[in-house]
mmCIF file of C-alpha atoms in Angstrom:
data_model
loop_
_atom_site.group_PDB
_atom_site.id
_atom_site.type_symbol
_atom_site.label_atom_id
_atom_site.label_comp_id
_atom_site.label_asym_id
_atom_site.label_seq_id
_atom_site.Cartn_x
_atom_site.Cartn_y
_atom_site.Cartn_z
ATOM 1 C CA MET A 1 -14.425 16.405 9.546
ATOM 2 C CA PRO A 2 -14.108 14.709 12.957
ATOM 3 C CA VAL A 3 -10.923 13.214 14.340
ATOM 4 C CA ASN A 4 -10.792 9.451 13.742
ATOM 5 C CA GLN A 5 -11.365 7.762 17.095
ATOM 6 C CA ASP A 6 -10.599 4.171 15.989
ATOM 7 C CA VAL A 7 -7.423 4.144 13.916
ATOM 8 C CA ILE A 8 -6.252 1.263 11.750
ATOM 9 C CA ILE A 9 -2.456 1.178 11.463
ATOM 10 C CA THR A 10 -1.008 -0.394 8.326
ATOM 11 C CA CYS A 11 2.685 -1.264 8.221
ATOM 12 C CA ALA A 12 4.251 -1.329 4.739
ATOM 13 C CA LEU A 13 7.083 -3.733 5.399
ATOM 14 C CA THR A 14 9.612 -3.499 2.557
ATOM 15 C CA GLY A 15 8.248 -2.044 -0.697
ATOM 16 C CA ALA A 16 10.077 -2.296 -4.003
ATOM 17 C CA GLY A 17 12.401 0.685 -3.756
ATOM 18 C CA ASP A 18 16.189 0.719 -3.737
ATOM 19 C CA THR A 19 16.387 0.738 0.054
ATOM 20 C CA VAL A 20 18.043 -2.575 0.909
ATOM 21 C CA GLY A 21 21.554 -1.129 0.875
ATOM 22 C CA ARG A 22 20.499 1.920 2.851
ATOM 23 C CA SER A 23 19.321 0.166 6.003
ATOM 24 C CA PRO A 24 20.106 -3.222 7.547
ATOM 25 C CA HIS A 25 16.535 -3.396 8.846
ATOM 26 C CA VAL A 26 14.800 -3.602 5.452
ATOM 27 C CA PRO A 27 13.546 -7.216 5.218
ATOM 28 C CA VAL A 28 14.482 -9.119 2.060
ATOM 29 C CA THR A 29 13.924 -12.862 2.386
ATOM 30 C CA PRO A 30 10.468 -14.366 2.984
ATOM 31 C CA GLU A 31 11.600 -15.339 6.470
ATOM 32 C CA GLN A 32 12.691 -11.754 7.233
ATOM 33 C CA ILE A 33 9.534 -10.216 5.749
ATOM 34 C CA ALA A 34 7.296 -12.554 7.734
ATOM 35 C CA ALA A 35 9.234 -11.893 10.938
ATOM 36 C CA SER A 36 8.916 -8.170 10.339
ATOM 37 C CA ALA A 37 5.171 -8.583 9.841
ATOM 38 C CA VAL A 38 4.879 -10.387 13.164
ATOM 39 C CA GLU A 39 6.965 -7.651 14.829
ATOM 40 C CA ALA A 40 4.741 -4.932 13.367
ATOM 41 C CA ALA A 41 1.564 -6.721 14.434
ATOM 42 C CA GLY A 42 2.912 -7.098 17.948
ATOM 43 C CA ALA A 43 3.600 -3.366 18.059
ATOM 44 C CA GLY A 44 0.020 -2.497 17.086
ATOM 45 C CA ALA A 45 -0.376 -2.789 13.318
ATOM 46 C CA ALA A 46 -3.727 -4.287 12.322
ATOM 47 C CA VAL A 47 -2.688 -4.590 8.659
ATOM 48 C CA VAL A 48 0.610 -5.519 7.003
ATOM 49 C CA HIS A 49 1.235 -4.463 3.404
ATOM 50 C CA ILE A 50 3.523 -6.946 1.674
ATOM 51 C CA HIS A 51 5.897 -6.767 -1.273
ATOM 52 C CA VAL A 52 8.460 -9.493 -1.908
ATOM 53 C CA ARG A 53 12.065 -9.318 -3.060
ATOM 54 C CA GLU A 54 14.516 -11.716 -4.659
ATOM 55 C CA PRO A 55 16.245 -13.272 -1.638
ATOM 56 C CA ASP A 56 19.738 -13.209 -3.175
ATOM 57 C CA THR A 57 19.708 -9.654 -4.529
ATOM 58 C CA GLY A 58 16.967 -7.712 -2.783
ATOM 59 C CA ALA A 59 15.504 -6.765 -6.168
ATOM 60 C CA PRO A 60 11.714 -6.390 -6.343
ATOM 61 C CA SER A 61 9.849 -9.508 -7.430
ATOM 62 C CA ARG A 62 6.425 -10.708 -8.567
ATOM 63 C CA ASP A 63 7.134 -14.393 -7.845
ATOM 64 C CA PRO A 64 3.994 -16.034 -6.359
ATOM 65 C CA ARG A 65 6.157 -18.603 -4.576
ATOM 66 C CA LEU A 66 7.753 -15.849 -2.505
ATOM 67 C CA TYR A 67 4.372 -14.380 -1.597
ATOM 68 C CA ARG A 68 3.130 -17.833 -0.640
ATOM 69 C CA GLU A 69 6.083 -18.413 1.655
ATOM 70 C CA VAL A 70 5.669 -15.050 3.378
ATOM 71 C CA VAL A 71 1.952 -15.554 3.966
ATOM 72 C CA GLU A 72 2.399 -19.141 5.162
ATOM 73 C CA ARG A 73 5.146 -18.119 7.572
ATOM 74 C CA ILE A 74 2.969 -15.374 9.063
ATOM 75 C CA ARG A 75 -0.007 -17.693 9.434
ATOM 76 C CA GLU A 76 2.114 -20.462 10.968
ATOM 77 C CA THR A 77 2.942 -18.140 13.874
ATOM 78 C CA GLY A 78 -0.748 -17.718 14.705
ATOM 79 C CA THR A 79 -0.371 -13.949 14.491
ATOM 80 C CA ASP A 80 -3.694 -12.173 13.992
ATOM 81 C CA VAL A 81 -3.080 -9.549 11.314
ATOM 82 C CA VAL A 82 -4.863 -8.483 8.127
ATOM 83 C CA ILE A 83 -2.879 -9.462 5.014
ATOM 84 C CA ASN A 84 -2.577 -6.802 2.285
ATOM 85 C CA LEU A 85 -0.609 -7.949 -0.778
ATOM 86 C CA THR A 86 0.594 -5.477 -3.351
ATOM 87 C CA ALA A 87 -0.729 -5.999 -6.871
ATOM 88 C CA GLY A 88 1.069 -2.972 -8.221
ATOM 89 C CA MET A 89 4.168 -4.754 -9.468
ATOM 90 C CA GLY A 90 4.361 -5.114 -13.237
ATOM 91 C CA GLY A 91 3.638 -1.491 -14.074
ATOM 92 C CA ASP A 92 7.164 -0.140 -14.505
ATOM 93 C CA LEU A 93 8.197 1.299 -17.861
ATOM 94 C CA VAL A 94 11.611 2.903 -18.327
ATOM 95 C CA ILE A 95 12.017 4.525 -21.737
ATOM 96 C CA ASP A 96 14.943 5.914 -23.662
ATOM 97 C CA PRO A 97 14.190 9.660 -23.834
ATOM 98 C CA GLU A 98 15.907 9.862 -27.218
ATOM 99 C CA ALA A 99 14.026 6.838 -28.593
ATOM 100 C CA PRO A 100 10.828 6.586 -26.540
ATOM 101 C CA LEU A 101 9.664 3.297 -28.073
ATOM 102 C CA ARG A 102 12.794 1.586 -26.724
ATOM 103 C CA GLN A 103 12.424 0.073 -23.248
ATOM 104 C CA LEU A 104 15.400 0.303 -20.905
ATOM 105 C CA PRO A 105 16.519 -1.992 -18.060
ATOM 106 C CA GLY A 106 14.196 -1.673 -15.103
ATOM 107 C CA THR A 107 11.099 -2.135 -17.240
ATOM 108 C CA ASP A 108 8.642 -4.681 -15.848
ATOM 109 C CA LEU A 109 5.392 -4.070 -17.690
ATOM 110 C CA VAL A 110 2.621 -6.657 -17.868
ATOM 111 C CA SER A 111 -1.158 -6.631 -18.242
ATOM 112 C CA GLY A 112 -3.582 -5.998 -15.407
ATOM 113 C CA LEU A 113 -4.395 -9.693 -15.063
ATOM 114 C CA GLU A 114 -0.717 -10.691 -15.068
ATOM 115 C CA ARG A 115 -0.286 -8.584 -11.921
ATOM 116 C CA LEU A 116 -2.718 -10.830 -10.004
ATOM 117 C CA PRO A 117 -1.574 -14.502 -9.972
ATOM 118 C CA HIS A 118 -0.468 -14.375 -6.318
ATOM 119 C CA VAL A 119 -3.790 -12.750 -5.391
ATOM 120 C CA GLU A 120 -5.703 -15.476 -7.231
ATOM 121 C CA GLU A 121 -3.738 -18.191 -5.435
ATOM 122 C CA LEU A 122 -3.589 -16.792 -1.907
ATOM 123 C CA LEU A 123 -6.856 -14.800 -1.684
ATOM 124 C CA PRO A 124 -5.523 -12.237 0.797
ATOM 125 C CA ASP A 125 -7.843 -9.987 2.774
ATOM 126 C CA ILE A 126 -6.746 -6.985 0.682
ATOM 127 C CA CYS A 127 -4.755 -6.344 -2.470
ATOM 128 C CA THR A 128 -3.753 -2.991 -3.879
ATOM 129 C CA LEU A 129 -4.974 -1.454 -7.121
ATOM 130 C CA ASP A 130 -2.882 1.494 -8.343
ATOM 131 C CA CYS A 131 -5.468 3.760 -9.918
ATOM 132 C CA GLY A 132 -3.579 5.490 -12.710
ATOM 133 C CA SER A 133 -0.355 6.145 -14.563
ATOM 134 C CA LEU A 134 2.332 8.463 -13.221
ATOM 135 C CA ASN A 135 5.712 10.016 -13.964
ATOM 136 C CA PHE A 136 7.455 8.105 -11.181
ATOM 137 C CA GLY A 137 10.319 10.281 -9.996
ATOM 138 C CA ASP A 138 12.889 12.034 -12.139
ATOM 139 C CA GLY A 139 14.345 10.558 -15.295
ATOM 140 C CA SER A 140 12.264 8.417 -17.648
ATOM 141 C CA ASN A 141 10.550 5.968 -15.295
ATOM 142 C CA LEU A 142 6.778 5.691 -15.753
ATOM 143 C CA TYR A 143 4.242 3.732 -13.758
ATOM 144 C CA VAL A 144 1.605 2.475 -16.181
ATOM 145 C CA SER A 145 -1.939 1.613 -15.160
ATOM 146 C CA THR A 146 -4.389 2.508 -17.918
ATOM 147 C CA PRO A 147 -8.182 2.717 -17.625
ATOM 148 C CA ASP A 148 -8.558 -0.557 -19.537
ATOM 149 C CA MET A 149 -6.017 -2.296 -17.284
ATOM 150 C CA LEU A 150 -7.795 -0.963 -14.207
ATOM 151 C CA ARG A 151 -11.238 -2.061 -15.319
ATOM 152 C CA THR A 152 -9.921 -5.552 -16.066
ATOM 153 C CA GLY A 153 -8.027 -5.778 -12.776
ATOM 154 C CA ALA A 154 -10.878 -4.393 -10.671
ATOM 155 C CA LYS A 155 -13.338 -6.857 -12.191
ATOM 156 C CA ARG A 156 -11.073 -9.840 -11.480
ATOM 157 C CA ILE A 157 -10.377 -8.715 -7.904
ATOM 158 C CA GLN A 158 -14.118 -8.321 -7.377
ATOM 159 C CA GLU A 159 -14.725 -11.854 -8.728
ATOM 160 C CA LEU A 160 -12.145 -13.224 -6.284
ATOM 161 C CA GLY A 161 -13.882 -11.607 -3.311
ATOM 162 C CA VAL A 162 -10.730 -9.721 -2.307
ATOM 163 C CA ARG A 163 -11.040 -6.123 -1.084
ATOM 164 C CA PRO A 164 -9.026 -3.728 -3.280
ATOM 165 C CA GLU A 165 -7.134 -0.947 -1.563
ATOM 166 C CA LEU A 166 -7.240 1.861 -4.113
ATOM 167 C CA GLU A 167 -3.812 3.494 -4.294
ATOM 168 C CA ILE A 168 -4.278 7.161 -5.198
ATOM 169 C CA PHE A 169 -1.282 9.262 -6.216
ATOM 170 C CA ASP A 170 -3.141 12.282 -7.607
ATOM 171 C CA THR A 171 -6.609 13.770 -7.936
ATOM 172 C CA GLY A 172 -7.235 12.396 -11.427
ATOM 173 C CA GLN A 173 -6.698 8.886 -10.100
ATOM 174 C CA LEU A 174 -9.264 9.506 -7.396
ATOM 175 C CA TRP A 175 -11.677 10.741 -10.044
ATOM 176 C CA PHE A 176 -11.189 7.520 -12.017
ATOM 177 C CA ALA A 177 -11.568 5.312 -8.931
ATOM 178 C CA LYS A 178 -14.965 6.898 -8.400
ATOM 179 C CA GLN A 179 -15.774 6.030 -12.023
ATOM 180 C CA LEU A 180 -14.939 2.371 -11.294
ATOM 181 C CA LEU A 181 -17.379 2.521 -8.396
ATOM 182 C CA ALA A 182 -20.057 4.079 -10.617
ATOM 183 C CA GLU A 183 -19.560 1.258 -13.140
ATOM 184 C CA GLY A 184 -20.109 -1.387 -10.472
ATOM 185 C CA LEU A 185 -16.503 -2.631 -10.527
ATOM 186 C CA LEU A 186 -15.955 -1.806 -6.858
ATOM 187 C CA ASP A 187 -18.027 -2.851 -3.851
ATOM 188 C CA ASP A 188 -18.790 -0.868 -0.713
ATOM 189 C CA PRO A 189 -17.103 -0.042 1.483
ATOM 190 C CA THR A 190 -14.435 1.297 -0.819
ATOM 191 C CA VAL A 191 -10.958 1.454 0.737
ATOM 192 C CA PHE A 192 -8.576 4.213 -0.329
ATOM 193 C CA GLN A 193 -4.899 4.860 0.343
ATOM 194 C CA LEU A 194 -3.955 8.482 -0.409
ATOM 195 C CA CYS A 195 -0.252 8.372 -1.297
ATOM 196 C CA MET A 196 1.419 11.738 -0.777
ATOM 197 C CA GLY A 197 4.847 13.067 -1.599
ATOM 198 C CA ILE A 198 5.798 10.599 -4.346
ATOM 199 C CA PRO A 199 7.466 12.579 -7.142
ATOM 200 C CA TRP A 200 5.570 13.531 -9.298
ATOM 201 C CA GLY A 201 2.194 12.834 -7.783
ATOM 202 C CA ALA A 202 0.312 14.717 -5.096
ATOM 203 C CA PRO A 203 2.667 16.656 -2.813
ATOM 204 C CA ALA A 204 2.744 16.049 0.933
ATOM 205 C CA ASP A 205 0.832 19.239 1.641
ATOM 206 C CA PRO A 206 -2.153 19.339 4.024
ATOM 207 C CA GLY A 207 -3.750 21.853 1.672
ATOM 208 C CA VAL A 208 -3.771 19.137 -1.006
ATOM 209 C CA LEU A 209 -4.884 16.287 1.269
ATOM 210 C CA GLN A 210 -8.028 18.060 2.450
ATOM 211 C CA PRO A 211 -9.643 18.442 -0.992
ATOM 212 C CA MET A 212 -8.708 14.837 -1.816
ATOM 213 C CA VAL A 213 -10.535 13.735 1.320
ATOM 214 C CA ASN A 214 -13.466 15.900 0.259
ATOM 215 C CA MET A 215 -13.562 14.032 -3.092
ATOM 216 C CA LEU A 216 -13.876 10.569 -1.525
ATOM 217 C CA PRO A 217 -17.077 8.595 -2.083
ATOM 218 C CA ARG A 218 -19.631 8.486 0.679
ATOM 219 C CA ASN A 219 -18.877 5.834 3.323
ATOM 220 C CA ALA A 220 -15.324 5.295 2.020
ATOM 221 C CA GLN A 221 -12.682 4.032 4.407
ATOM 222 C CA TRP A 222 -9.375 5.780 3.837
ATOM 223 C CA ALA A 223 -5.820 6.151 5.013
ATOM 224 C CA SER A 224 -2.959 8.356 3.936
ATOM 225 C CA PHE A 225 0.805 8.360 4.183
ATOM 226 C CA ALA A 226 3.754 10.534 3.219
ATOM 227 C CA LEU A 227 7.393 9.730 2.579
ATOM 228 C CA GLY A 228 10.535 10.184 4.647
ATOM 229 C CA ARG A 229 10.546 12.721 7.442
ATOM 230 C CA MET A 230 6.886 13.508 6.754
ATOM 231 C CA GLN A 231 5.783 9.990 7.709
ATOM 232 C CA MET A 232 5.095 10.676 11.377
ATOM 233 C CA PRO A 233 3.588 14.160 10.961
ATOM 234 C CA TRP A 234 1.276 12.535 8.415
ATOM 235 C CA VAL A 235 0.043 10.070 11.025
ATOM 236 C CA ALA A 236 -1.398 13.010 12.935
ATOM 237 C CA GLN A 237 -2.551 14.722 9.736
ATOM 238 C CA SER A 238 -4.564 11.687 8.615
ATOM 239 C CA ILE A 239 -6.165 11.113 11.991
ATOM 240 C CA LEU A 240 -7.172 14.760 12.340
ATOM 241 C CA LEU A 241 -8.990 14.569 8.993
ATOM 242 C CA GLY A 242 -10.782 11.361 9.965
ATOM 243 C CA GLY A 243 -8.525 8.786 8.316
ATOM 244 C CA HIS A 244 -6.369 5.787 9.127
ATOM 245 C CA VAL A 245 -2.571 5.666 8.874
ATOM 246 C CA ARG A 246 0.304 3.837 7.232
ATOM 247 C CA VAL A 247 3.911 3.670 8.361
ATOM 248 C CA GLY A 248 6.782 1.308 7.581
ATOM 249 C CA LEU A 249 10.137 0.896 5.890
ATOM 250 C CA GLU A 250 8.626 1.023 2.415
ATOM 251 C CA ASP A 251 8.151 4.759 2.915
ATOM 252 C CA ASN A 252 10.679 5.836 5.544
ATOM 253 C CA LEU A 253 13.872 4.341 7.008
ATOM 254 C CA TYR A 254 14.387 6.602 10.038
ATOM 255 C CA LEU A 255 13.094 7.194 13.560
ATOM 256 C CA GLY A 256 15.014 10.461 13.682
ATOM 257 C CA LYS A 257 17.999 12.096 12.076
ATOM 258 C CA GLY A 258 20.611 9.375 11.541
ATOM 259 C CA VAL A 259 18.638 6.777 13.542
ATOM 260 C CA LYS A 260 17.620 3.766 11.440
ATOM 261 C CA ALA A 261 14.242 2.269 12.352
ATOM 262 C CA THR A 262 12.681 -1.167 12.330
ATOM 263 C CA ASN A 263 9.098 -1.673 11.256
ATOM 264 C CA GLY A 264 8.122 -2.402 14.838
ATOM 265 C CA GLN A 265 9.643 0.859 16.052
ATOM 266 C CA LEU A 266 7.794 2.848 13.389
ATOM 267 C CA VAL A 267 4.508 1.241 14.423
ATOM 268 C CA GLU A 268 5.237 1.961 18.083
ATOM 269 C CA ARG A 269 5.808 5.625 17.221
ATOM 270 C CA ALA A 270 2.536 5.736 15.295
ATOM 271 C CA VAL A 271 0.725 4.193 18.270
ATOM 272 C CA ARG A 272 2.077 6.904 20.577
ATOM 273 C CA ILE A 273 1.029 9.682 18.196
ATOM 274 C CA THR A 274 -2.423 8.168 17.779
ATOM 275 C CA GLU A 275 -3.012 7.780 21.490
ATOM 276 C CA SER A 276 -1.666 11.266 22.213
ATOM 277 C CA LEU A 277 -4.472 12.606 20.003
ATOM 278 C CA GLY A 278 -7.029 10.804 22.164
ATOM 279 C CA SER A 279 -7.714 8.057 19.624
ATOM 280 C CA ARG A 280 -7.414 4.314 20.076
ATOM 281 C CA ILE A 281 -5.744 1.613 17.992
ATOM 282 C CA ALA A 282 -8.091 -0.706 16.115
ATOM 283 C CA THR A 283 -7.531 -4.436 16.508
ATOM 284 C CA PRO A 284 -7.328 -6.695 13.444
ATOM 285 C CA ASP A 285 -10.926 -7.854 14.006
ATOM 286 C CA GLU A 286 -12.095 -4.249 14.282
ATOM 287 C CA ALA A 287 -10.182 -3.435 11.100
ATOM 288 C CA ARG A 288 -11.921 -6.326 9.328
ATOM 289 C CA GLU A 289 -15.290 -4.951 10.380
ATOM 290 C CA GLN A 290 -14.499 -1.380 9.340
ATOM 291 C CA LEU A 291 -13.067 -2.417 5.981
ATOM 292 C CA GLY A 292 -15.799 -4.912 5.165
ATOM 293 C CA LEU A 293 -13.488 -7.936 5.140
ATOM 294 C CA ARG A 294 -14.229 -11.586 5.748
ATOM 295 C CA PRO A 295 -13.981 -12.639 9.439
ATOM 296 C CA ARG A 296 -10.743 -14.333 10.378
ATOM 297 C CA ALA A 297 -10.759 -17.990 9.375
#
């Protein structure tokens, strides 16, 4: 597969993980998240992937008002960047291993449609669709996204005219995403994010990424990322296999050992890696064309 010559960089700004206390650079408030998006775009990111957090605590949130404020703040700056809103929140199930029908604190489990109100209101360029259930790390935390939930969510996203980014954490999820395409619930070009190194999904192993790439539908646009210290090597890995890239504080807090990063610095590093491979950085308009998005309003 040829090296990707026109690379779309996505910056995942904050995520939903327990990272706020581990780095002062993780944005929490809508103002901070929007400012970080503008910083990332200025550094070369064509796409920003947005979660929101409760401003007072840093806890992950699904509040549409917070998403609205972030998006409005970004747009008020005039920054040209593709908006990608997560729609994966609402899939967390923490069970008592001794009494599995009992839900423990940390559970936030709602239907597929209840994960989409902010998408329905704001109509972003892209929203994510997590394509299966997963043992999410050690302990008893599950991410739940059943076939019925996915069919319902995919259909509604399609009706809204928003492009789903299909989050793939293992090969079975990729198999099911292709089934959604076969059933007419996804439109071309399909957009995939291959998520590597999340325990216990697909490991961050190039020998695993290659067959996943081989499984992708014809004409799919795809990117891949890996966690922690593998984030920057994975920039090169994705490009060499023909894909786009994702960096950001959702997945990695460091520039190097003991050196805390900002989102802008992570994007700058990804730009250098991309250009050192002889590839160029796609602009937001070029990303819109490649991903089959609406032109900028």
